[in-house]
Every structure is written in structure tokens, then in C-alpha cells.
Short mmCIF file of C-alpha atoms and ligand atoms in Angstrom, two decimals:
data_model
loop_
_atom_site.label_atom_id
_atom_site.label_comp_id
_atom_site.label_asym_id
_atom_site.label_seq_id
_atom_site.Cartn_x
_atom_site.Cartn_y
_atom_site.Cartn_z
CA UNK A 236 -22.28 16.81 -13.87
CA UNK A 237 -25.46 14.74 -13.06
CA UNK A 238 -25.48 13.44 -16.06
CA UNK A 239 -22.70 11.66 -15.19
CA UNK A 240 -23.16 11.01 -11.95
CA UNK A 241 -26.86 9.26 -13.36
CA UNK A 242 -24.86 7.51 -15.94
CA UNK A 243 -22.52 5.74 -13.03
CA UNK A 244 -25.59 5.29 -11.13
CA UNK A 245 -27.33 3.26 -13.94
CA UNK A 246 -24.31 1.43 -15.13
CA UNK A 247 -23.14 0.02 -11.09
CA UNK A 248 -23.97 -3.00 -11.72
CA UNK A 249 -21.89 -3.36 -15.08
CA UNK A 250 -18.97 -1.65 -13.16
CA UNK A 251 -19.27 -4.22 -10.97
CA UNK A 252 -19.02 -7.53 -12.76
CA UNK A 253 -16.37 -5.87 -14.63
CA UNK A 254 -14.46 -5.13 -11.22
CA UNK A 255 -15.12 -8.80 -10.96
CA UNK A 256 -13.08 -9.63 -14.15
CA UNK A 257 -10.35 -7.71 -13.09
CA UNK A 258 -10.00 -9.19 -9.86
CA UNK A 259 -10.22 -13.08 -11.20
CA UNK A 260 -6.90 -12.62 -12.98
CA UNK A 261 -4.59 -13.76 -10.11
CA UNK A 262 -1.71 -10.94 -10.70
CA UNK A 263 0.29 -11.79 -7.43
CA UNK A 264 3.71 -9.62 -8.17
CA UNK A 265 5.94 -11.26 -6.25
CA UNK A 266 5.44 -15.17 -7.26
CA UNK A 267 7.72 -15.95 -10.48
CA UNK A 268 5.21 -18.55 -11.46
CA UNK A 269 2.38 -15.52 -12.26
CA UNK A 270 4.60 -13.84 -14.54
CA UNK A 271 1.95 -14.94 -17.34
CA UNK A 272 -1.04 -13.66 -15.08
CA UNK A 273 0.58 -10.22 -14.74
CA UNK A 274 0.91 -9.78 -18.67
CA UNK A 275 -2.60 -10.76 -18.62
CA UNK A 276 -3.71 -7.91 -15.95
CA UNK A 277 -1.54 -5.53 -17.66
CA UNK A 278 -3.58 -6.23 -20.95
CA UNK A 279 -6.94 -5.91 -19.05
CA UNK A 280 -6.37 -2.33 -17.92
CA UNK A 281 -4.94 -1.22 -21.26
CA UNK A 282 -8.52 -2.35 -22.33
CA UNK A 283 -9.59 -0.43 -19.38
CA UNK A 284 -7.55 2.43 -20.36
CA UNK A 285 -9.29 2.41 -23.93
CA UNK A 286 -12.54 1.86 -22.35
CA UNK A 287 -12.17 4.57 -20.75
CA UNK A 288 -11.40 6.83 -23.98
CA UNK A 289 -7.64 7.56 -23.17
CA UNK A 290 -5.04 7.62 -26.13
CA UNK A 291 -1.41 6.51 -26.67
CA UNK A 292 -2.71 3.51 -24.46
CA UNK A 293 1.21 1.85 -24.25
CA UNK A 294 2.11 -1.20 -22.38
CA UNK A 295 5.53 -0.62 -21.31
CA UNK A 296 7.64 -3.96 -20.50
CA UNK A 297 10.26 -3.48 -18.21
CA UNK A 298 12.43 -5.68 -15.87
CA UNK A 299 9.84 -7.34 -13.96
CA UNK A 300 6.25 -6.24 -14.60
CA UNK A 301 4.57 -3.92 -17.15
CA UNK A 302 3.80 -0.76 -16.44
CA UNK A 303 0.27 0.62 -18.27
CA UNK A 304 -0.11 4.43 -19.48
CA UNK A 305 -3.04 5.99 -21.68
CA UNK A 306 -3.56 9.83 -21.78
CA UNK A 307 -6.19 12.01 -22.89
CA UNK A 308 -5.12 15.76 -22.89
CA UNK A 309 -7.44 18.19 -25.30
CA UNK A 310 -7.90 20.50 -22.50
CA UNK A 311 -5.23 23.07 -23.12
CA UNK A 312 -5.31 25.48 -20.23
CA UNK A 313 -6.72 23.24 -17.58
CA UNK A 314 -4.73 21.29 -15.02
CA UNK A 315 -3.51 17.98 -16.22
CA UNK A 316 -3.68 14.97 -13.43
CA UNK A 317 -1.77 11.90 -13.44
CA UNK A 318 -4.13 9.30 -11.42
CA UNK A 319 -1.89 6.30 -10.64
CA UNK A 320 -2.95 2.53 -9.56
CA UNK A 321 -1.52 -0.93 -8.88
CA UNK A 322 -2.64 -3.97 -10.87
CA UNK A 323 -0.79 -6.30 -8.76
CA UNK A 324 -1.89 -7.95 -5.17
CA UNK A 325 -0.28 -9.60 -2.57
CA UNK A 326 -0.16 -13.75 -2.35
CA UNK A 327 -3.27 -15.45 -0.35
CA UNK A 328 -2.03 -17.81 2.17
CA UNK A 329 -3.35 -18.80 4.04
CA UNK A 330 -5.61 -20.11 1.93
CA UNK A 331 -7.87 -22.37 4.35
CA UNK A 332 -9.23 -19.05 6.69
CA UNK A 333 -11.20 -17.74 3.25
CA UNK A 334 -14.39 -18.37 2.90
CA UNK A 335 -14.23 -17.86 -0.59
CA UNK A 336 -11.77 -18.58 -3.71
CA UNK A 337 -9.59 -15.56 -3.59
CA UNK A 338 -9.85 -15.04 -6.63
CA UNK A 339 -13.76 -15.89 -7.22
CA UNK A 340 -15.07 -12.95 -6.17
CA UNK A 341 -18.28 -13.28 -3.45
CA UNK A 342 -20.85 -10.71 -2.91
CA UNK A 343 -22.32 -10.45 1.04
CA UNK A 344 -23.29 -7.84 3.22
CA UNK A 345 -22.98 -5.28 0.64
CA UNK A 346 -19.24 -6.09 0.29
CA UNK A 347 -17.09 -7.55 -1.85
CA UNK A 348 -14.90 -10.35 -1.30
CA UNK A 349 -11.50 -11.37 -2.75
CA UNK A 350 -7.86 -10.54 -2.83
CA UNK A 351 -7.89 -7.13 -4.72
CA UNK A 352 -11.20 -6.01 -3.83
CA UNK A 353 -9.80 -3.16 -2.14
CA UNK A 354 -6.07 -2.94 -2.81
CA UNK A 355 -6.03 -1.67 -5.30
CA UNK A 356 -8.24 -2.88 -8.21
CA UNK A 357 -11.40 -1.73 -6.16
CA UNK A 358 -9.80 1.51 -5.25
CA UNK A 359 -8.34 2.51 -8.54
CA UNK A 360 -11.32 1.02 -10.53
CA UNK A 361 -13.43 3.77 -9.76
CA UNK A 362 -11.08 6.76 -11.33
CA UNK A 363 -11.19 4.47 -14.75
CA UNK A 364 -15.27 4.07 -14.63
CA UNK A 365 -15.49 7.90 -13.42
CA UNK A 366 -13.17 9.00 -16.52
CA UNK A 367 -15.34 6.32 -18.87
CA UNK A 368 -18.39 8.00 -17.48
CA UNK A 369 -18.01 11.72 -18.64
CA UNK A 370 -16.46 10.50 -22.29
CA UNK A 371 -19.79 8.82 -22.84
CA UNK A 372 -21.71 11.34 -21.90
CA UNK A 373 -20.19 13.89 -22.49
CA UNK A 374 -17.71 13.15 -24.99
CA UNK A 375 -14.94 15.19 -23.26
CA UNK A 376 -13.26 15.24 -19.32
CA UNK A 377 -12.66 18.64 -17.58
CA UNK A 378 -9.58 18.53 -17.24
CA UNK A 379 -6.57 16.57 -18.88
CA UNK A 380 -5.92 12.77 -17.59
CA UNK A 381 -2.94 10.90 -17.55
CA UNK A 382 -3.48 7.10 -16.17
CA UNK A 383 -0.28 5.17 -15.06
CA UNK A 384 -0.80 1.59 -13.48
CA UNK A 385 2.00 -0.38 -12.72
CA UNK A 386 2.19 -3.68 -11.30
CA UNK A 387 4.85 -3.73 -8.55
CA UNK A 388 3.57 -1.72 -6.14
CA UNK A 389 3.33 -4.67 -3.52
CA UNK A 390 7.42 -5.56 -4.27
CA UNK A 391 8.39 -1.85 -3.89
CA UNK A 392 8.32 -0.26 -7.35
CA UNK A 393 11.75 -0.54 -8.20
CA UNK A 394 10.75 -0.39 -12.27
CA UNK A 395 8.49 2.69 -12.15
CA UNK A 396 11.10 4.54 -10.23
CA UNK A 397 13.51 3.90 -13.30
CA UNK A 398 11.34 4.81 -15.36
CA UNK A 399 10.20 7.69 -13.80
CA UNK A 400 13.89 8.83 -14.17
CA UNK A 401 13.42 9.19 -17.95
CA UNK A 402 9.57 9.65 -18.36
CA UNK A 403 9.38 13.07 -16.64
CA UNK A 404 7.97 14.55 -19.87
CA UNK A 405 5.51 11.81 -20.59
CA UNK A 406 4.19 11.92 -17.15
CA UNK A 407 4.83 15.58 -16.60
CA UNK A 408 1.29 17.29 -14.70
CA UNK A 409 0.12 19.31 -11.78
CA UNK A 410 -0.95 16.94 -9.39
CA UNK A 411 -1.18 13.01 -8.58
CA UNK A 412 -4.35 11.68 -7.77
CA UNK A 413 -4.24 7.89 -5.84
CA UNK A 414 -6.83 5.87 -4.11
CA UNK A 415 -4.77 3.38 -1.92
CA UNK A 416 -5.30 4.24 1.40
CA UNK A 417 -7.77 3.68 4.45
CA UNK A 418 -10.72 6.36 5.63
CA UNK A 419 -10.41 6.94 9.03
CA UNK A 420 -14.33 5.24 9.74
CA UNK A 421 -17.05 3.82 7.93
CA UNK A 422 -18.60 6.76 6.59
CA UNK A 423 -15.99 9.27 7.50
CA UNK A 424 -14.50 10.52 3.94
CA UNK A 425 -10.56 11.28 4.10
CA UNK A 426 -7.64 13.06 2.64
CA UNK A 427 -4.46 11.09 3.79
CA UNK A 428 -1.40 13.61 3.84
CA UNK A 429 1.60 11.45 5.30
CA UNK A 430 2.90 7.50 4.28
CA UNK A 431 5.47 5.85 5.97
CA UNK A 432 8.36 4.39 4.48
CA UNK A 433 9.30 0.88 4.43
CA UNK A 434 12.82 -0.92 4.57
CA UNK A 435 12.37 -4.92 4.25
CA UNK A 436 15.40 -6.84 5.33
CA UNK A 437 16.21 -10.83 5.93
CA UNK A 438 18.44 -12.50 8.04
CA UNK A 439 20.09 -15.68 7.92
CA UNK A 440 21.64 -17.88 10.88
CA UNK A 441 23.92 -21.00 10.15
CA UNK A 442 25.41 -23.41 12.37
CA UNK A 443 26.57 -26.40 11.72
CA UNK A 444 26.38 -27.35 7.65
CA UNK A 445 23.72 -29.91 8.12
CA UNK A 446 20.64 -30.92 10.25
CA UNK A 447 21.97 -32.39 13.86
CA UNK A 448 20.77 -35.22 15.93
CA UNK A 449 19.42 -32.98 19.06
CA UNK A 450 20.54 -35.57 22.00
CA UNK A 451 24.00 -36.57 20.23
CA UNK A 452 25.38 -32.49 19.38
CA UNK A 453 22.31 -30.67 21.28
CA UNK A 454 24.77 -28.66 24.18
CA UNK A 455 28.00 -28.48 22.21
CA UNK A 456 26.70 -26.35 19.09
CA UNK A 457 24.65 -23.60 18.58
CA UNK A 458 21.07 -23.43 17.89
CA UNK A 459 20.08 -21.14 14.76
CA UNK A 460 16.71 -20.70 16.08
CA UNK A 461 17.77 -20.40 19.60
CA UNK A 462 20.28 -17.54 18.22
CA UNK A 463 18.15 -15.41 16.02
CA UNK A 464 15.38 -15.63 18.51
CA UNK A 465 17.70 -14.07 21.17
CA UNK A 466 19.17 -11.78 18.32
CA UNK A 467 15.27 -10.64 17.36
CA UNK A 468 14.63 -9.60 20.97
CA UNK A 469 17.40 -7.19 21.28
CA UNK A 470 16.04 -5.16 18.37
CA UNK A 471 13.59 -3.87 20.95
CA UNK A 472 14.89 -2.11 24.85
CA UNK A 473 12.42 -2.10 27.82
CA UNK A 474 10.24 1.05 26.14
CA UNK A 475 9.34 -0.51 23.30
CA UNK A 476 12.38 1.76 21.34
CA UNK A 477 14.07 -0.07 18.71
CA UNK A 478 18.25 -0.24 19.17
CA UNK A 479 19.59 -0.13 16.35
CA UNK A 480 21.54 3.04 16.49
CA UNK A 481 20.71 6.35 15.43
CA UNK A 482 17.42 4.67 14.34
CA UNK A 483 15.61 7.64 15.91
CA UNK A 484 18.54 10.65 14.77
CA UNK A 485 16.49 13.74 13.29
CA UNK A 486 13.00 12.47 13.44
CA UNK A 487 10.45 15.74 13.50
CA UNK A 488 8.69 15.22 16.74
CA UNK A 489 4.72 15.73 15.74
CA UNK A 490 4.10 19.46 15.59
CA UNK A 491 1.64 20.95 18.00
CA UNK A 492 -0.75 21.12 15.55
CA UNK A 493 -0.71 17.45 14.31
CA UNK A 494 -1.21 16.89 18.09
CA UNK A 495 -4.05 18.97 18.32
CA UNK A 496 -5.21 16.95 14.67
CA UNK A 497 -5.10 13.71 16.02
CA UNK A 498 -6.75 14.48 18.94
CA UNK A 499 -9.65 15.74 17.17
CA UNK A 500 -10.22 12.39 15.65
CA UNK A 501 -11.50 11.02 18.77
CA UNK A 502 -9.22 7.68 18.77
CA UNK A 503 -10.25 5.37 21.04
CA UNK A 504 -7.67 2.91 22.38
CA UNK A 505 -10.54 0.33 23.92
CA UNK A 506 -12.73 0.22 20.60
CA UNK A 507 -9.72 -0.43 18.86
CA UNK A 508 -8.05 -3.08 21.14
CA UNK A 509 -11.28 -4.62 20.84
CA UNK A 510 -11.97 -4.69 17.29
CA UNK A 511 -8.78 -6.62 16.81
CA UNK A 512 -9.07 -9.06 19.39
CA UNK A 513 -6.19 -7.89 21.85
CA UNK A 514 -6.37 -7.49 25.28
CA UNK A 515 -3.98 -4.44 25.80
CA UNK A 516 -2.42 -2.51 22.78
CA UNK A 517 1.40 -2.12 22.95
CA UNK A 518 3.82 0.13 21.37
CA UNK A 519 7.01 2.90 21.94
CA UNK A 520 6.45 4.36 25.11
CA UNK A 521 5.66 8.21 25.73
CA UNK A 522 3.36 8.05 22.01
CA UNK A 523 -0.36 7.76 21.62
CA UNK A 524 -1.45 5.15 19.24
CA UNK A 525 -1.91 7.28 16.55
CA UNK A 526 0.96 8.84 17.07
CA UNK A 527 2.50 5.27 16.92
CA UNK A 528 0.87 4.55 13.96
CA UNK A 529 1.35 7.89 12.02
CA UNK A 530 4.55 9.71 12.75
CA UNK A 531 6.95 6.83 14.66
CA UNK A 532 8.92 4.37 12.88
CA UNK A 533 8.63 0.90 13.47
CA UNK A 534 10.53 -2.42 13.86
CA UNK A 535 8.42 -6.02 13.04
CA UNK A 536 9.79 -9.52 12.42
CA UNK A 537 7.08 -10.17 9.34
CA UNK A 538 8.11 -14.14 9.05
CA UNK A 539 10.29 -16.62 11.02
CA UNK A 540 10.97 -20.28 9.76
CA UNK A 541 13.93 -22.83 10.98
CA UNK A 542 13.88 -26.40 11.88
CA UNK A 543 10.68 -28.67 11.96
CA UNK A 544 7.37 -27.62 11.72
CA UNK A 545 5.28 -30.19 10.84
CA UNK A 546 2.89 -32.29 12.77
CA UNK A 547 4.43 -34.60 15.08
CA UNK A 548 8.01 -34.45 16.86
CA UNK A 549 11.36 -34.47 15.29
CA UNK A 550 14.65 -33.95 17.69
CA UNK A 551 16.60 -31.95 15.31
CA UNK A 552 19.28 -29.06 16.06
CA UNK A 553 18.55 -27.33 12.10
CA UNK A 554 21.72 -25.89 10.53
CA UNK A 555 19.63 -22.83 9.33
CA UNK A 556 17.14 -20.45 10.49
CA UNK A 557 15.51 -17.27 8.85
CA UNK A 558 13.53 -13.99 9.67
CA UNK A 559 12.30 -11.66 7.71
CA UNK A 560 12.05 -8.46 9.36
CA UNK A 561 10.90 -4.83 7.81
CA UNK A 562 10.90 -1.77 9.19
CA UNK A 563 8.17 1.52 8.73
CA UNK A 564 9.80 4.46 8.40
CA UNK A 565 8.90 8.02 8.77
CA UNK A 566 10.70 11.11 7.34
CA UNK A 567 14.18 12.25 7.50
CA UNK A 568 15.21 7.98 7.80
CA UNK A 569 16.81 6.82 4.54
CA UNK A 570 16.26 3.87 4.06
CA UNK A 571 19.73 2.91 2.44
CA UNK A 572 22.02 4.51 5.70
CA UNK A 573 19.24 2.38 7.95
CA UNK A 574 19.31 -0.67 5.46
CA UNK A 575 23.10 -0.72 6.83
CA UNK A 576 23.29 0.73 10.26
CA UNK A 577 20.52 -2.28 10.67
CA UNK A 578 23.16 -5.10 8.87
CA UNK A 579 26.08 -3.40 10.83
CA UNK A 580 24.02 -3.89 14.53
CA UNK A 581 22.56 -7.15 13.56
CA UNK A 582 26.37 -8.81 12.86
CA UNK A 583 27.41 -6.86 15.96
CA UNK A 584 24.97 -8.95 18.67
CA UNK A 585 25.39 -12.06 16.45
CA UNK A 586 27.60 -14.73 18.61
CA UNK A 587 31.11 -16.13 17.02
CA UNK A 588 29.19 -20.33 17.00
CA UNK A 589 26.79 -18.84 13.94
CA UNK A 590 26.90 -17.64 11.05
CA UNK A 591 25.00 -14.25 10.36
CA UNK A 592 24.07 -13.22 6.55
CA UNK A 593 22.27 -9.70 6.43
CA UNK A 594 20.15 -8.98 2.73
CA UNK A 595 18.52 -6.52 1.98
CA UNK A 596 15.08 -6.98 -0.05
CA UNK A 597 13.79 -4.03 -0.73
CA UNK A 598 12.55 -0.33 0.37
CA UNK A 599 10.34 2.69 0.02
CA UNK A 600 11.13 6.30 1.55
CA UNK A 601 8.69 7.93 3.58
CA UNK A 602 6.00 10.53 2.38
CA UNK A 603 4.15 13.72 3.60
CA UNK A 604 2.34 15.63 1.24
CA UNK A 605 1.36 19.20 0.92
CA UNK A 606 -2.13 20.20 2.73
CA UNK A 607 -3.02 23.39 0.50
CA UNK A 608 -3.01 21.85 -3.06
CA UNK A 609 -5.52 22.45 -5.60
CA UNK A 610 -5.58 18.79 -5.96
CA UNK A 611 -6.58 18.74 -2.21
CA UNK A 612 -9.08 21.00 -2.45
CA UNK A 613 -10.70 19.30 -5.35
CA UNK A 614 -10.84 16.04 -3.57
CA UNK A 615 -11.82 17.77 -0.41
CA UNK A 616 -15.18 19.61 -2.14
CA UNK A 617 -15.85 16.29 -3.99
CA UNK A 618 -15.63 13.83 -0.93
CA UNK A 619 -18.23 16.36 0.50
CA UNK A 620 -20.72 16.37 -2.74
CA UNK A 621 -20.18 12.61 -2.75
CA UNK A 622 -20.37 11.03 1.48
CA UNK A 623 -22.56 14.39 2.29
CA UNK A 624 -19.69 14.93 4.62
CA UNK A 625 -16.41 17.17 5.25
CA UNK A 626 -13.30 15.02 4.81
CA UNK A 627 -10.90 14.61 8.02
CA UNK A 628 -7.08 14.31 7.01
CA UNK A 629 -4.88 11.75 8.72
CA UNK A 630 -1.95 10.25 7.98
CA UNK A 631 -1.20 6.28 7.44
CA UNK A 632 0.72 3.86 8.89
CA UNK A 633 1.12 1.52 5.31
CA UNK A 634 3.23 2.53 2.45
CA UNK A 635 3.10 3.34 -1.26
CA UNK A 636 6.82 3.39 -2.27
CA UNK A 637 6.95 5.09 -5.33
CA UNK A 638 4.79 8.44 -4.07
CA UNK A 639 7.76 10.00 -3.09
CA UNK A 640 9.35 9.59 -5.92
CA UNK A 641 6.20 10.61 -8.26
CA UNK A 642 6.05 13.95 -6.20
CA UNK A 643 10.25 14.91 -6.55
CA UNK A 644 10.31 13.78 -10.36
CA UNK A 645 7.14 15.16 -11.31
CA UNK A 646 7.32 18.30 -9.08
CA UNK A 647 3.64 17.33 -7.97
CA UNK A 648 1.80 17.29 -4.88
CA UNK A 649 0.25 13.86 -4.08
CA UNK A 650 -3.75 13.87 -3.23
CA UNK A 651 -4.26 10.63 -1.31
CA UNK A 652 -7.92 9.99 -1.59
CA UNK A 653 -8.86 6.61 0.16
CA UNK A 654 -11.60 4.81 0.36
CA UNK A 655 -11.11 1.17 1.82
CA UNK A 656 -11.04 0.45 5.54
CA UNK A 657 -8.49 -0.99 8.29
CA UNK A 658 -11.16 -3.31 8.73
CA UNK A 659 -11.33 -4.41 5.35
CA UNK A 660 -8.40 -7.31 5.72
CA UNK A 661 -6.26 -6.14 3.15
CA UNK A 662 -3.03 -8.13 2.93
CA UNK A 663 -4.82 -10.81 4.59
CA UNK A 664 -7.71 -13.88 4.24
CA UNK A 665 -11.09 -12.59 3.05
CA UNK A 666 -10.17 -9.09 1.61
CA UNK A 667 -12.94 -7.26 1.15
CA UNK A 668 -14.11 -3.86 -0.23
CA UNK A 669 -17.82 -2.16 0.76
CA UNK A 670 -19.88 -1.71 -2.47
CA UNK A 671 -21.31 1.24 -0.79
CA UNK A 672 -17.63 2.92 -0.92
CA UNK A 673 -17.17 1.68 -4.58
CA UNK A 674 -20.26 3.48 -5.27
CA UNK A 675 -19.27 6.84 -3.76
CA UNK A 676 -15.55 6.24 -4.56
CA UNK A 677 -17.12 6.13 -8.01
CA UNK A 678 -19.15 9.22 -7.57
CA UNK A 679 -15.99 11.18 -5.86
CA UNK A 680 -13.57 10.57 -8.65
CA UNK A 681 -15.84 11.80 -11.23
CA UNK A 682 -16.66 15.49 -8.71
CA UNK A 683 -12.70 15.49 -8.76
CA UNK A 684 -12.43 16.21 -12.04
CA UNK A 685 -15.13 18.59 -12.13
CA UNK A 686 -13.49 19.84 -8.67
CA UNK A 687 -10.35 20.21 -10.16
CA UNK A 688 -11.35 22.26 -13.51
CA UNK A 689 -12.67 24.77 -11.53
CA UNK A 690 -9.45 25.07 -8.83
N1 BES B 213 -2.57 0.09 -0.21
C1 BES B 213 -1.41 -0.23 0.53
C2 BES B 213 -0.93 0.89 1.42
C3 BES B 213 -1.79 0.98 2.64
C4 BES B 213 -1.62 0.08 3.64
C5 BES B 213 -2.78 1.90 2.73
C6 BES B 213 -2.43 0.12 4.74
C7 BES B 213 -3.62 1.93 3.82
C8 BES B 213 -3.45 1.03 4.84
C9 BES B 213 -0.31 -0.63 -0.43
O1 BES B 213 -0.74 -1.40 -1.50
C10 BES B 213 0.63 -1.51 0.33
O2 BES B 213 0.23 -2.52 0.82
N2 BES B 213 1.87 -1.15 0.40
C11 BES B 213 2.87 -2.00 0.94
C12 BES B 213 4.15 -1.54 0.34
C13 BES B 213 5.29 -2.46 0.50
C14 BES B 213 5.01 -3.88 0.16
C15 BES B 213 6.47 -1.97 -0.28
C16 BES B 213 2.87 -1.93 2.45
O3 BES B 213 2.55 -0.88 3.04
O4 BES B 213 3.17 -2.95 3.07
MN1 MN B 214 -1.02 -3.51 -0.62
#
């Protein structure tokens, strides 16, 4: 074992500008016109894959985006762990708050810089260099690997759960291993148990069938953006409780002991209203924040555009405006009877002088994972060889789609072993991800193994 943690030691650096050449290819999932750029990133980590000694390394094409696979499974006897990673990122705008190209990775303050860094070519780098790291040096991995990266994590998966379908026997192992998530603090290594869900909806409001002088129709037709503004604020009552009904029907309340969890954590409302700027936090009524966060569903308007928005002044009534609006869900909500109970409400409070299309874009069901897996235990004794520390378990607010999915199909617990940060601006201008958790991310994936042979 320390041979191979010295070999990741002494190689960093490498690791590093190779992280670097993943990140530059700009493998945005949901932008038609990077279609070329995700082939390219798909190639890349089959390289990786090889790299990183794994056979029957197979691009699979499918639909949308290729999905990667390479196995390497000459431990007969030993568990057999599928580690799974995205290869695709979100889009960068706004472009003008970076500091740096996006995709030009910068180095400062012992972090790196760009839109990947951390989700999730950062994060799942490290499982490929720790896997690379015992085949050449020791010419063999504790336990049998399976590696499955797709790249449409970001657009909700839809390909890998189809294949997933008909792969179970190519995929087939004893536990899932992903680095996607948050630690709870700098320094603070975690095992994440619980994802929400996600249901992403748009909405549509027409008026008239073409732009309107303001002064000569303004008062005798309806406003789009007048109308889905009002329509957007009755998603929401007095308490912060969204309306839609039976939005809330069979939700688990948190158990005592999740209570008791959380409140070991030591959240602390101020520090965190301050570290994001806001005066006050806000949220459902009768929940703690991390109870908000964690175990309560959710209802956000993500995007809003109508009319004129340029510089300047135009007097315009527009025919159209949009919303995008998504929801985070948390288990026993499917998001297919919410998807329309949602459609249903929203035509119901939409007035007879508009026009109201609901579509739906795209979803992911909740997840809560088993606490007493061997996988969990493996990650749990290497987070504490490799931060010194014990690991706290949380839950997460964000989503990974298909984790439900990998854990009914496969008949595998999930082992959710994060290492970015909230802090780290994922989604958002001037990603980042701290070298110093690359390093130990590094040095964790390659105790897993280890961890894991001996479970
Ligand atoms: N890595 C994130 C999930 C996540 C978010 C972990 C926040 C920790 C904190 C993942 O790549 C992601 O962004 N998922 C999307 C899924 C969606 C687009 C279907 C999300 O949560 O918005
Ligand atoms: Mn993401």
C-alpha cells in the first residue's frame, strides 16, 4: 500500500496537467453544437481507461452521448466495484464573472480553476489515477474494477438508464463507488447517504400572436410576463409550502435519529447566511436548514425570459413569455405523477386571455442509500487513513439521476464518497476544485480498494 500511495505522491504533478487536458476539452452535454467535443472527451477517458490498465475498454454510442466502460476483473473471489463518473459539464455563462477561460485551466491558492475542476472530471479523476497507480506498481488491483463514465449526467441520464436495462450482466458487482458530491467542511471527510431527486419542467405563456405596441393594446390584452409572474407566485403559500397538490402526500418525516444526525453537525445558520451574501436565509417553515436542504422537496423558477431585455427602453406588450422551473425531490415523490399533478395545477391558475403550454424536460428520482455496506465501510476506514479524520455522513441537496437506477438494476448499494465543496462554485463562474482534496481524493480512492479487499 505505500508503495502506491509514494507512487501518487511522486507522480501529482503529472496527474495534474493531465487533469488539465481533460478539462480543456469543452464537453458541455446539453449544447448540440459540442456534439464533436463530447466524442472527443469520450475518447480521452477510454485512453484514461487504458491508462489505467482496464480491458474491454468499449465506447458505447448511444442516442445522445457515449457512454465509456473498461473492466479489469482477475480477482476471482474478491468484491467487484463499479466506480462511475461524468465526462460532461454544465455550459459557462456567464462568461464575463470568470476570471479565467473556462476551459484554460488556472492554478491559485492551491486550487484549481475551470468548469469541470470539480464536477466531475476532478472528482472522478482521482479513482482512474488511484487504479493506474497500483497496476504500475503493483501490476494487479485488490479487488475487481469496473469503470463506467457516461456523459449525460448534467441532462439527466436518460441513455445510461436504457442501457442499464440490458447491461445488468456487463455491469453486474457488489457495490458502486462515485465521487460527485460535497464534504460537509474543508477538511471534514464525508460519506453522503441520501440525493434528492429532480423534476425539470418549462412553461410557456402566449397572448396575442405577435409583439404589441404597449400604449395602443397595453389594458385590453393580457401580459405574458405579467401572467406567468402572477402564475409563478402561487406555486408558493404564506409558509414557504409549495401548492401544487399532494406535492407533500407520503413524505417520511426525518426520523429521530437523522434529527439527532444533523444536529451533531453543528450547522450554523449565521456562518452560512454570511458566506453567501444574504441577509436572512428563507425556506418551508417548521424545518431547519438542513433539514430544508436534505430531506424537503423543493420548488425554484431556474430561468425566466419574455419581452425586452436589452439596454435601453422598448414599450412592447411580448406575445410570449417563458420559465423554466425544476423541482428537488425527496423519496416516495415520482417524478412522472408530480411531472403531471404540476402541468394539471399550472393550467388550472392559468387565466382564459393566455395561452398556457406545460413540457416536461426531464427528471431524476430521489436516492437514499444503505449506511452498513461494505462499500461504506471501506470508504469510511480509507477517508480516515487518508484526511487523518473520521468521516461524518450527511445527505445532499443536488442530484445524480441515474444512482437510483444503478442501485435497483444492479442490486448494489451506492457509496457516495465526495470530495468538492459548496463553496467550490460548481454550476457556476469560476469553478474550482482544492488541489489539496485532489491529492487526498487521490490517496482515498486508492485505501478503498485496499479497504474494500479486506471487507
Ligand atoms: N455533482 C452534482 C450533484 C451535486 C450537486 C453534488 C450539488 C453535490 C452538490 C451533479 O453533477 C449535478 O449537478 N447534478 C444535477 C443533476 C441534474 C442536472 C439532472 C443537479 O443536481 O442539478
Ligand atoms: Mn453537476
Amino acid at each position: 500500500m505505500e508503495q502506491v500511495i509514494n507512487y501518487l505522491k511522486s507522480n501529482f504533478e503529472t496527474y495534474l496537467e493531465e487533469l488539465k487536458n481533460y478539462i480543456r476539452i469543452p464537453s458541455i452535454s446539453t449544447l448540440e453544437t459540442h456534439k464533436d467535443k463530447m466524442v472527443e472527451c469520450a475518447d480521452f477517458v477510454a485512453k484514461q481507461f487504458e491508462a489505467a490498465g482496464m480491458e474491454k475498454v468499449k465506447i458505447y454510442p448511444t442516442q445522445r452521448h457515449p457512454l465509456v466502460y473498461g473492466e479489469w476483473l482477475k480477482q476471482p473471489g474478491k468484491p467487484t466495484v463499479l466506480i462511475y463518473g461524468h465526462y460532461d459539464v454544465q455550459p459557462v455563462d456567464p462568461l464575463e464573472l470568470w476570471h479565467n477561460d473556462p476551459f484554460e485551466p488556472r492554478i491559485e491558492d492551491g486550487k484549481i480553476y475551470a468548469r469541470g475542476a470539480n464536477d466531475n472530471k476532478g472528482q472522478n479523476f482521482v479513482h482512474l489515477k488511484a487504479v493506474e497507480a497500483f497496476m504500475k506498481t503493483t501490476g494487479s488491483l485488490p479487488v475487481n474494477v469496473k469503470f463506467l463514465f457516461e456523459g449525460e449526467e448534467e441532462i439527466g441520464s436518460a441513455n445510461l438508464a436504457k442501457f442499464l436495462k440490458t447491461e445488468q450482466e456487463l455491469l453486474k458487482c457488489d457495490c458502486i463507488m462515485i465521487s460527485d458530491t460535497s464534504m460537509y467542511a474543508p477538511n471534514v471527510p464525508t460519506i453522503t447517504y441520501g440525493l434528492r431527486g429532480l423534476l425539470y419542467m418549462e412553461v410557456e405563456v402566449t397572448a396575442a400572436d405577435r409583439d404589441l405596441h404597449s400604449g395602443s393594446f397595453g389594458g385590453a390584452v393580457a401580459n405574458p410576463i405579467n401572467e406567468l409572474s402572477k402564475m409563478i407566485a402561487k406555486l408558493h403559500d404564506k409558509n414557504g409550502k409549495v401548492t401544487i397538490p399532494n406535492f407533500y402526500k407520503d413524505i417520511p418525516l426525518p426520523t429521530k435519529q437523522e434529527r439527532e444526525n444533523f444536529k451533531k453537525l453543528k450547522f450554523s445558520d449565521k456562518a452560512y447566511a454570511k458566506a453567501l451574501g444574504v441577509k436572512e436565509l428563507q425556506g418551508e417553515k417548521g424545518f431547519t436548514t438542513l433539514e430544508r436542504l436534505w430531506v424537503r422537496p423543493t420548488l425554484d423558477c431556474n430561468g425566466i425570459v419574455g419581452g425586452f431585455t436589452e439596454k435601453g427602453a422598448k414599450t412592447v406588450l411580448p406575445s410570449k413569455a417563458l420559465a423554466k422551473i425544476s423541482m428537488r425531490l425527496v423519496p416516495n415523490q415520482d417524478p412522472e405523477k408530480i411531472a403531471k399533478d404540476f402541468a394539471k395545477f399550472f393550467k388550472s391558475i392559468s387565466p382564459k386571455s393566455v395561452t398556457t403550454d406545460v413540457r416536461k424536460l426531464h427528471y431524476g428520482s430521489p436516492a437514499v442509500a444503505p449506511l452498513n455496506s461494505k462499500g461504506i465501510n471501506a470508504a469510511a476506514s480509507a477517508l480516515l487513513k487518508a484526511f487523518g479524520k473520521k468521516a461524518v455522513f450527511t445527505r445532499e441537496g443536488g442530484s445524480i439521476p441515474i444512482v437510483v437506477d444503478l442501485m435497483k438494476q444492479l442490486k448494489a448499494p451506492a457509496v457516495l464518497m465526495g470530495l468538492g465543496l459548496d463553496s467550490d462554485n460548481i454550476h457556476s463562474p469560476n469553478e474550482h476544485f482544492r488541489l489539496e482534496n485532489f491529492e487526498k481524493g487521490l490517496y482515498s480512492a486508492a485505501y478503498f480498494l485496499d479497504d474494500l479487499s479486506k471487507q
